[in-house]
PDB file of C-alpha atoms in Angstrom:
ATOM      1  CA  MET A   1     -38.938  44.489 -56.464  1.00  0.00           C
ATOM      2  CA  LEU A   2     -38.334  43.179 -52.941  1.00  0.00           C
ATOM      3  CA  LYS A   3     -37.804  39.705 -54.356  1.00  0.00           C
ATOM      4  CA  LYS A   4     -35.068  41.002 -56.741  1.00  0.00           C
ATOM      5  CA  ILE A   5     -33.260  42.753 -53.870  1.00  0.00           C
ATOM      6  CA  PHE A   6     -33.438  39.597 -51.751  1.00  0.00           C
ATOM      7  CA  VAL A   7     -32.075  37.430 -54.614  1.00  0.00           C
ATOM      8  CA  SER A   8     -29.303  39.995 -55.246  1.00  0.00           C
ATOM      9  CA  VAL A   9     -28.244  39.993 -51.579  1.00  0.00           C
ATOM     10  CA  ILE A  10     -28.262  36.191 -51.415  1.00  0.00           C
ATOM     11  CA  SER A  11     -26.249  35.997 -54.662  1.00  0.00           C
ATOM     12  CA  LEU A  12     -23.724  38.489 -53.295  1.00  0.00           C
ATOM     13  CA  VAL A  13     -23.303  36.468 -50.092  1.00  0.00           C
ATOM     14  CA  VAL A  14     -22.846  33.212 -52.041  1.00  0.00           C
ATOM     15  CA  LEU A  15     -20.277  34.826 -54.361  1.00  0.00           C
ATOM     16  CA  SER A  16     -18.376  36.327 -51.413  1.00  0.00           C
ATOM     17  CA  VAL A  17     -18.229  33.016 -49.543  1.00  0.00           C
ATOM     18  CA  GLY A  18     -17.257  31.225 -52.765  1.00  0.00           C
ATOM     19  CA  GLY A  19     -14.532  33.798 -53.451  1.00  0.00           C
ATOM     20  CA  VAL A  20     -13.028  33.460 -49.967  1.00  0.00           C
ATOM     21  CA  PHE A  21     -13.145  29.647 -50.236  1.00  0.00           C
ATOM     22  CA  ALA A  22     -11.488  29.716 -53.674  1.00  0.00           C
ATOM     23  CA  TYR A  23      -8.769  32.108 -52.500  1.00  0.00           C
ATOM     24  CA  ASN A  24      -7.976  30.035 -49.408  1.00  0.00           C
ATOM     25  CA  ASN A  25      -7.867  26.752 -51.294  1.00  0.00           C
ATOM     26  CA  PHE A  26      -6.380  27.673 -54.643  1.00  0.00           C
ATOM     27  CA  LYS A  27      -4.462  30.948 -54.528  1.00  0.00           C
ATOM     28  CA  HIS A  28      -3.324  31.343 -50.907  1.00  0.00           C
ATOM     29  CA  LYS A  29      -1.383  28.300 -49.738  1.00  0.00           C
ATOM     30  CA  PRO A  30      -0.451  28.714 -46.083  1.00  0.00           C
ATOM     31  CA  VAL A  31       2.805  27.117 -45.022  1.00  0.00           C
ATOM     32  CA  TYR A  32       2.500  24.903 -41.999  1.00  0.00           C
ATOM     33  CA  GLY A  33       6.074  23.857 -41.239  1.00  0.00           C
ATOM     34  CA  ILE A  34       8.892  25.596 -39.411  1.00  0.00           C
ATOM     35  CA  VAL A  35      12.515  24.449 -39.167  1.00  0.00           C
ATOM     36  CA  LEU A  36      14.584  25.704 -36.213  1.00  0.00           C
ATOM     37  CA  ILE A  37      18.382  25.281 -36.060  1.00  0.00           C
ATOM     38  CA  ASP A  38      20.528  26.327 -33.109  1.00  0.00           C
ATOM     39  CA  LYS A  39      23.692  25.231 -31.302  1.00  0.00           C
ATOM     40  CA  ASP A  40      21.747  25.505 -28.038  1.00  0.00           C
ATOM     41  CA  GLY A  41      19.073  22.818 -27.780  1.00  0.00           C
ATOM     42  CA  THR A  42      17.582  24.496 -24.696  1.00  0.00           C
ATOM     43  CA  LYS A  43      16.650  27.567 -26.765  1.00  0.00           C
ATOM     44  CA  ILE A  44      14.763  25.386 -29.240  1.00  0.00           C
ATOM     45  CA  ASN A  45      12.963  23.401 -26.526  1.00  0.00           C
ATOM     46  CA  ASP A  46      12.073  26.576 -24.590  1.00  0.00           C
ATOM     47  CA  SER A  47      10.714  28.231 -27.754  1.00  0.00           C
ATOM     48  CA  ILE A  48       8.595  25.182 -28.559  1.00  0.00           C
ATOM     49  CA  HIS A  49       7.304  25.015 -24.983  1.00  0.00           C
ATOM     50  CA  ALA A  50       6.403  28.733 -25.033  1.00  0.00           C
ATOM     51  CA  GLN A  51       4.388  28.278 -28.266  1.00  0.00           C
ATOM     52  CA  LYS A  52       2.967  24.798 -27.586  1.00  0.00           C
ATOM     53  CA  LYS A  53      -0.654  25.961 -27.908  1.00  0.00           C
ATOM     54  CA  ASP A  54       0.041  26.920 -31.546  1.00  0.00           C
ATOM     55  CA  ILE A  55       2.000  23.766 -32.428  1.00  0.00           C
ATOM     56  CA  GLU A  56       0.247  20.670 -33.705  1.00  0.00           C
ATOM     57  CA  LYS A  57       3.322  18.444 -33.362  1.00  0.00           C
ATOM     58  CA  SER A  58       7.083  18.812 -33.146  1.00  0.00           C
ATOM     59  CA  VAL A  59      10.337  16.898 -32.995  1.00  0.00           C
ATOM     60  CA  VAL A  60      13.820  17.945 -31.865  1.00  0.00           C
ATOM     61  CA  VAL A  61      16.946  15.992 -32.830  1.00  0.00           C
ATOM     62  CA  GLU A  62      20.648  16.494 -32.244  1.00  0.00           C
ATOM     63  CA  GLY A  63      23.021  16.434 -35.174  1.00  0.00           C
ATOM     64  CA  LYS A  64      26.622  17.284 -35.965  1.00  0.00           C
ATOM     65  CA  TRP A  65      27.610  20.435 -37.839  1.00  0.00           C
ATOM     66  CA  ILE A  66      30.552  21.255 -40.120  1.00  0.00           C
ATOM     67  CA  ASP A  67      30.536  25.034 -40.377  1.00  0.00           C
ATOM     68  CA  ASN A  68      32.844  25.623 -43.375  1.00  0.00           C
ATOM     69  CA  SER A  69      30.766  23.382 -45.676  1.00  0.00           C
ATOM     70  CA  LYS A  70      27.386  23.982 -43.966  1.00  0.00           C
ATOM     71  CA  THR A  71      26.987  20.233 -43.553  1.00  0.00           C
ATOM     72  CA  LEU A  72      24.427  18.770 -41.154  1.00  0.00           C
ATOM     73  CA  ALA A  73      25.084  15.135 -40.241  1.00  0.00           C
ATOM     74  CA  LEU A  74      22.290  13.009 -38.778  1.00  0.00           C
ATOM     75  CA  ASN A  75      21.968   9.355 -37.911  1.00  0.00           C
ATOM     76  CA  THR A  76      19.360   7.317 -39.763  1.00  0.00           C
ATOM     77  CA  THR A  77      17.076   7.048 -36.700  1.00  0.00           C
ATOM     78  CA  ASP A  78      16.786  10.816 -36.282  1.00  0.00           C
ATOM     79  CA  ALA A  79      16.511  11.358 -40.035  1.00  0.00           C
ATOM     80  CA  GLN A  80      13.545   8.967 -40.052  1.00  0.00           C
ATOM     81  CA  LYS A  81      11.830  11.134 -37.400  1.00  0.00           C
ATOM     82  CA  LEU A  82      12.195  14.164 -39.688  1.00  0.00           C
ATOM     83  CA  ILE A  83      10.815  12.242 -42.667  1.00  0.00           C
ATOM     84  CA  ALA A  84       7.540  11.900 -40.747  1.00  0.00           C
ATOM     85  CA  PHE A  85       7.318  15.730 -40.934  1.00  0.00           C
ATOM     86  CA  ASN A  86       8.157  15.815 -44.672  1.00  0.00           C
ATOM     87  CA  ALA A  87      11.231  17.843 -43.673  1.00  0.00           C
ATOM     88  CA  PHE A  88      13.420  16.513 -46.514  1.00  0.00           C
ATOM     89  CA  LYS A  89      12.346  17.554 -50.000  1.00  0.00           C
ATOM     90  CA  LYS A  90      13.810  16.175 -53.207  1.00  0.00           C
ATOM     91  CA  VAL A  91      14.337  18.981 -55.708  1.00  0.00           C
ATOM     92  CA  THR A  92      13.419  18.411 -59.331  1.00  0.00           C
ATOM     93  CA  GLY A  93      12.869  20.714 -62.264  1.00  0.00           C
ATOM     94  CA  SER A  94      14.818  23.706 -63.482  1.00  0.00           C
ATOM     95  CA  LYS A  95      15.780  27.092 -62.030  1.00  0.00           C
ATOM     96  CA  GLU A  96      12.548  28.672 -63.237  1.00  0.00           C
ATOM     97  CA  ASN A  97      10.313  25.831 -62.068  1.00  0.00           C
ATOM     98  CA  TYR A  98      11.654  23.899 -59.075  1.00  0.00           C
ATOM     99  CA  LYS A  99       9.427  21.229 -57.564  1.00  0.00           C
ATOM    100  CA  PHE A 100       9.778  19.856 -54.049  1.00  0.00           C
ATOM    101  CA  GLU A 101       8.696  16.284 -53.331  1.00  0.00           C
ATOM    102  CA  PRO A 102       9.005  14.836 -49.836  1.00  0.00           C
ATOM    103  CA  ILE A 103      11.437  11.979 -49.255  1.00  0.00           C
ATOM    104  CA  ARG A 104       9.415   9.060 -47.905  1.00  0.00           C
ATOM    105  CA  THR A 105      12.174   6.614 -46.918  1.00  0.00           C
ATOM    106  CA  ILE A 106      15.909   6.426 -46.402  1.00  0.00           C
ATOM    107  CA  ALA A 107      18.266   3.491 -46.716  1.00  0.00           C
ATOM    108  CA  PRO A 108      19.059   2.467 -43.119  1.00  0.00           C
ATOM    109  CA  ASN A 109      22.528   1.035 -43.814  1.00  0.00           C
ATOM    110  CA  GLU A 110      23.862   3.363 -46.490  1.00  0.00           C
ATOM    111  CA  THR A 111      25.522   6.765 -46.299  1.00  0.00           C
ATOM    112  CA  ALA A 112      23.478   9.381 -48.142  1.00  0.00           C
ATOM    113  CA  LEU A 113      24.576  12.871 -49.135  1.00  0.00           C
ATOM    114  CA  TYR A 114      21.661  15.142 -49.933  1.00  0.00           C
ATOM    115  CA  SER A 115      23.123  18.139 -51.723  1.00  0.00           C
ATOM    116  CA  LYS A 116      23.003  20.134 -54.928  1.00  0.00           C
ATOM    117  CA  GLU A 117      26.660  19.154 -55.424  1.00  0.00           C
ATOM    118  CA  HIS A 118      27.530  15.523 -56.046  1.00  0.00           C
ATOM    119  CA  ASN A 119      30.470  14.441 -53.911  1.00  0.00           C
ATOM    120  CA  ALA A 120      31.757  10.930 -53.398  1.00  0.00           C
ATOM    121  CA  LEU A 121      33.374  11.856 -50.073  1.00  0.00           C
ATOM    122  CA  VAL A 122      32.400  14.096 -47.158  1.00  0.00           C
ATOM    123  CA  THR A 123      35.057  15.197 -44.674  1.00  0.00           C
ATOM    124  CA  ASP A 124      34.340  15.781 -40.989  1.00  0.00           C
ATOM    125  CA  GLU A 125      36.034  18.262 -38.614  1.00  0.00           C
ATOM    126  CA  ALA A 126      38.889  15.803 -37.996  1.00  0.00           C
ATOM    127  CA  ASN A 127      39.471  15.525 -41.790  1.00  0.00           C
ATOM    128  CA  LYS A 128      38.240  11.951 -41.840  1.00  0.00           C
ATOM    129  CA  ALA A 129      36.564  11.144 -45.162  1.00  0.00           C
ATOM    130  CA  PHE A 130      33.226   9.343 -45.341  1.00  0.00           C
ATOM    131  CA  PRO A 131      32.288   7.826 -48.717  1.00  0.00           C
ATOM    132  CA  THR A 132      28.683   8.332 -49.820  1.00  0.00           C
ATOM    133  CA  THR A 133      26.702   5.748 -51.758  1.00  0.00           C
ATOM    134  CA  ILE A 134      23.608   7.884 -52.372  1.00  0.00           C
ATOM    135  CA  ASN A 135      23.779  11.383 -53.884  1.00  0.00           C
ATOM    136  CA  GLU A 136      20.549  13.288 -54.498  1.00  0.00           C
ATOM    137  CA  TYR A 137      19.509  16.930 -54.600  1.00  0.00           C
ATOM    138  CA  VAL A 138      17.491  17.116 -51.396  1.00  0.00           C
ATOM    139  CA  VAL A 139      17.031  20.116 -49.105  1.00  0.00           C
ATOM    140  CA  LEU A 140      15.927  20.617 -45.536  1.00  0.00           C
ATOM    141  CA  GLY A 141      12.485  22.197 -45.719  1.00  0.00           C
ATOM    142  CA  GLU A 142      12.545  23.941 -49.087  1.00  0.00           C
ATOM    143  CA  SER A 143      15.854  25.767 -49.030  1.00  0.00           C
ATOM    144  CA  SER A 144      19.581  25.126 -48.967  1.00  0.00           C
ATOM    145  CA  ALA A 145      20.291  28.632 -47.613  1.00  0.00           C
ATOM    146  CA  THR A 146      21.117  27.456 -44.094  1.00  0.00           C
ATOM    147  CA  VAL A 147      22.153  23.839 -44.731  1.00  0.00           C
ATOM    148  CA  ASN A 148      24.017  23.120 -47.973  1.00  0.00           C
ATOM    149  CA  ASN A 149      24.593  19.414 -47.344  1.00  0.00           C
ATOM    150  CA  LEU A 150      22.574  16.833 -45.442  1.00  0.00           C
ATOM    151  CA  LEU A 151      24.619  13.780 -44.542  1.00  0.00           C
ATOM    152  CA  ILE A 152      22.660  10.765 -43.309  1.00  0.00           C
ATOM    153  CA  LEU A 153      24.857   8.128 -41.680  1.00  0.00           C
ATOM    154  CA  PRO A 154      24.195   4.666 -40.231  1.00  0.00           C
ATOM    155  CA  GLU A 155      24.626   4.661 -36.453  1.00  0.00           C
ATOM    156  CA  ASN A 156      28.163   3.190 -36.390  1.00  0.00           C
ATOM    157  CA  GLN A 157      29.474   5.739 -38.912  1.00  0.00           C
ATOM    158  CA  TYR A 158      27.607   8.590 -37.230  1.00  0.00           C
ATOM    159  CA  ASN A 159      29.382   7.793 -33.947  1.00  0.00           C
ATOM    160  CA  GLU A 160      32.745   8.065 -35.757  1.00  0.00           C
ATOM    161  CA  PHE A 161      31.838  11.380 -37.438  1.00  0.00           C
ATOM    162  CA  THR A 162      33.347  14.473 -35.755  1.00  0.00           C
ATOM    163  CA  GLY A 163      31.337  17.678 -35.794  1.00  0.00           C
ATOM    164  CA  SER A 164      30.036  20.383 -33.506  1.00  0.00           C
ATOM    165  CA  PRO A 165      26.716  19.597 -31.800  1.00  0.00           C
ATOM    166  CA  ILE A 166      23.710  21.293 -33.350  1.00  0.00           C
ATOM    167  CA  TYR A 167      20.002  20.947 -32.672  1.00  0.00           C
ATOM    168  CA  LEU A 168      17.210  20.834 -35.177  1.00  0.00           C
ATOM    169  CA  GLY A 169      13.548  21.354 -34.379  1.00  0.00           C
ATOM    170  CA  VAL A 170      10.827  20.711 -36.936  1.00  0.00           C
ATOM    171  CA  LEU A 171       7.326  21.957 -36.166  1.00  0.00           C
ATOM    172  CA  LYS A 172       3.918  21.590 -37.689  1.00  0.00           C
ATOM    173  CA  VAL A 173       1.988  24.663 -36.566  1.00  0.00           C
ATOM    174  CA  LYS A 174      -1.754  25.214 -36.515  1.00  0.00           C
ATOM    175  CA  THR A 175      -1.600  28.618 -38.225  1.00  0.00           C
ATOM    176  CA  ASP A 176       0.210  30.036 -41.223  1.00  0.00           C
ATOM    177  CA  ALA A 177       3.883  29.493 -40.393  1.00  0.00           C
ATOM    178  CA  SER A 178       4.918  32.735 -42.069  1.00  0.00           C
ATOM    179  CA  LYS A 179       2.959  34.574 -39.361  1.00  0.00           C
ATOM    180  CA  ALA A 180       4.113  32.274 -36.537  1.00  0.00           C
ATOM    181  CA  LEU A 181       7.803  32.640 -37.460  1.00  0.00           C
ATOM    182  CA  ILE A 182       8.021  35.892 -35.488  1.00  0.00           C
ATOM    183  CA  ASN A 183       7.735  33.814 -32.281  1.00  0.00           C
ATOM    184  CA  TYR A 184      11.151  32.208 -32.929  1.00  0.00           C
ATOM    185  CA  THR A 185      13.427  35.250 -33.280  1.00  0.00           C
ATOM    186  CA  LYS A 186      15.855  34.014 -30.576  1.00  0.00           C
ATOM    187  CA  ILE A 187      16.765  30.941 -32.655  1.00  0.00           C
ATOM    188  CA  GLU A 188      19.941  31.167 -34.817  1.00  0.00           C
ATOM    189  CA  GLN A 189      18.365  29.908 -38.049  1.00  0.00           C
ATOM    190  CA  THR A 190      14.707  29.563 -38.945  1.00  0.00           C
ATOM    191  CA  GLN A 191      12.853  28.806 -42.120  1.00  0.00           C
ATOM    192  CA  ILE A 192       9.335  27.943 -43.212  1.00  0.00           C
ATOM    193  CA  TYR A 193       8.294  25.178 -45.591  1.00  0.00           C
ATOM    194  CA  ASN A 194       5.248  23.412 -46.919  1.00  0.00           C
ATOM    195  CA  GLU A 195       4.879  20.556 -44.424  1.00  0.00           C
ATOM    196  CA  SER A 196       2.236  18.809 -46.506  1.00  0.00           C
ATOM    197  CA  GLY A 197       3.191  15.911 -48.719  1.00  0.00           C
ATOM    198  CA  ALA A 198       2.231  17.925 -51.799  1.00  0.00           C
TER     199      ALA A 198
END
């Protein structure tokens, strides 16, 4: 009788541990990336510094912003830094079943427009048009809610592009980002995303 109770307890412990492991690895997928966007770069840097014990790695870049079209322009060097964080995701599939695959490389000498809409030209704040050679449906993180269009420009074209300064921080955090997001309430725009390459 004692042997049956002992085997039952051991079986219960094994099933419980197995259940927790299965839930953590198959059902619950924590999100480890956070995107921060603000016109004040100091706010982003201060927020990152205040939470540095919970951040595995981070990068902050300065871009140019066109408010009426929600366009974020970046130079190829800074865009490459964000690619290391899997911050740009190519969207495939249909409305019911979108898939997000990280962009691994960008063309260093070509103008790329990453947007749901396909446009041959993008206009800056001074109404100067910039032709795009690459058009793909790519989002920042996993949403186009805050940034509709990502414009990646070679350095010489980026210098000619007129837009308001905006700062972008991308973080890989050590905990579930959906729980850590509360630490960034002073930032204008925040979003979470699956930082992994999956």
